[in-house]
PDB file of C-alpha atoms in Angstrom:
ATOM      1  CA  MET C   1       0.000   0.000   0.000  1.00  0.00           C
ATOM      2  CA  THR C   2       2.686   2.490   0.973  1.00  0.00           C
ATOM      3  CA  SER C   3       4.702   1.901  -2.206  1.00  0.00           C
ATOM      4  CA  SER C   4       1.685   2.558  -4.459  1.00  0.00           C
ATOM      5  CA  LYS C   5       0.865   5.760  -2.541  1.00  0.00           C
ATOM      6  CA  ALA C   6       4.457   6.955  -2.883  1.00  0.00           C
ATOM      7  CA  GLY C   7       4.365   6.152  -6.601  1.00  0.00           C
ATOM      8  CA  ALA C   8       1.131   8.080  -7.024  1.00  0.00           C
ATOM      9  CA  LYS C   9       2.674  11.087  -5.298  1.00  0.00           C
ATOM     10  CA  VAL C  10       5.863  11.015  -7.366  1.00  0.00           C
ATOM     11  CA  ILE C  11       4.177  10.821 -10.785  1.00  0.00           C
ATOM     12  CA  PRO C  12       2.221  14.105 -10.605  1.00  0.00           C
ATOM     13  CA  PHE C  13       5.283  16.024  -9.424  1.00  0.00           C
ATOM     14  CA  SER C  14       7.287  14.764 -12.390  1.00  0.00           C
ATOM     15  CA  ILE C  15       4.428  15.696 -14.751  1.00  0.00           C
ATOM     16  CA  TYR C  16       3.654  19.140 -13.294  1.00  0.00           C
ATOM     17  CA  PRO C  17       6.807  20.974 -14.466  1.00  0.00           C
ATOM     18  CA  LYS C  18       6.318  19.737 -18.046  1.00  0.00           C
ATOM     19  CA  TYR C  19       2.830  21.229 -18.267  1.00  0.00           C
ATOM     20  CA  LEU C  20       2.993  23.944 -15.647  1.00  0.00           C
ATOM     21  CA  ILE C  21       6.043  25.821 -16.941  1.00  0.00           C
ATOM     22  CA  PRO C  22       4.775  26.317 -20.526  1.00  0.00           C
ATOM     23  CA  PHE C  23       1.338  27.211 -19.145  1.00  0.00           C
ATOM     24  CA  LEU C  24       2.840  29.798 -16.791  1.00  0.00           C
ATOM     25  CA  LYS C  25       4.996  31.208 -19.601  1.00  0.00           C
ATOM     26  CA  ILE C  26       1.955  31.615 -21.850  1.00  0.00           C
ATOM     27  CA  PHE C  27      -0.039  33.059 -18.948  1.00  0.00           C
ATOM     28  CA  PHE C  28       2.632  35.620 -18.074  1.00  0.00           C
ATOM     29  CA  ILE C  29       3.201  36.592 -21.718  1.00  0.00           C
ATOM     30  CA  LYS C  30      -0.545  37.228 -22.066  1.00  0.00           C
ATOM     31  CA  GLN C  31      -0.592  39.220 -18.825  1.00  0.00           C
ATOM     32  CA  ASN C  32       2.379  41.294 -20.013  1.00  0.00           C
ATOM     33  CA  LYS C  33       0.621  42.104 -23.289  1.00  0.00           C
ATOM     34  CA  ILE C  34      -2.549  43.065 -21.425  1.00  0.00           C
ATOM     35  CA  MET C  35      -0.602  45.290 -19.024  1.00  0.00           C
ATOM     36  CA  LYS C  36       1.301  46.956 -21.885  1.00  0.00           C
ATOM     37  CA  ASN C  37      -1.959  47.641 -23.721  1.00  0.00           C
ATOM     38  CA  LYS C  38      -3.478  49.107 -20.564  1.00  0.00           C
ATOM     39  CA  ARG C  39      -0.451  51.363 -20.100  1.00  0.00           C
ATOM     40  CA  LEU C  40      -0.604  52.526 -23.712  1.00  0.00           C
ATOM     41  CA  ASN C  41      -4.312  53.238 -23.390  1.00  0.00           C
ATOM     42  CA  LEU C  42      -3.715  55.170 -20.173  1.00  0.00           C
ATOM     43  CA  LYS C  43      -0.983  57.204 -21.892  1.00  0.00           C
ATOM     44  CA  LYS C  44      -3.298  57.977 -24.812  1.00  0.00           C
ATOM     45  CA  GLN C  45      -6.103  59.022 -22.470  1.00  0.00           C
ATOM     46  CA  PHE C  46      -3.696  61.135 -20.440  1.00  0.00           C
ATOM     47  CA  CYS C  47      -2.385  62.914 -23.546  1.00  0.00           C
ATOM     48  CA  GLN C  48      -5.918  63.544 -24.830  1.00  0.00           C
ATOM     49  CA  ASN C  49      -7.001  64.890 -21.437  1.00  0.00           C
ATOM     50  CA  ASN C  50      -3.955  67.147 -21.334  1.00  0.00           C
ATOM     51  CA  LEU C  51      -4.756  68.558 -24.763  1.00  0.00           C
ATOM     52  CA  LYS C  52      -8.353  69.207 -23.687  1.00  0.00           C
ATOM     53  CA  THR C  53      -7.487  70.915 -20.400  1.00  0.00           C
ATOM     54  CA  ASN C  54      -4.490  72.956 -21.561  1.00  0.00           C
ATOM     55  CA  PRO C  55      -4.097  73.098 -25.354  1.00  0.00           C
ATOM     56  CA  SER C  56      -0.540  73.734 -26.411  1.00  0.00           C
ATOM     57  CA  PRO C  57       0.069  77.087 -28.118  1.00  0.00           C
ATOM     58  CA  GLN C  58       0.629  76.515 -31.818  1.00  0.00           C
TER      59      GLN C  58
END
């Protein structure tokens, strides 16, 4: 009984890194893209608001 339990515990841990690491990489890449897009959108909004509140002399 104990040997089968130990075997069952070992197998998932050897499988996890194979699937978890690529999944995490994809997840973080997606998050980075989302964050970059949010920052760009915030910058655009900020610039537009600045132009509205104090238009630059041309």
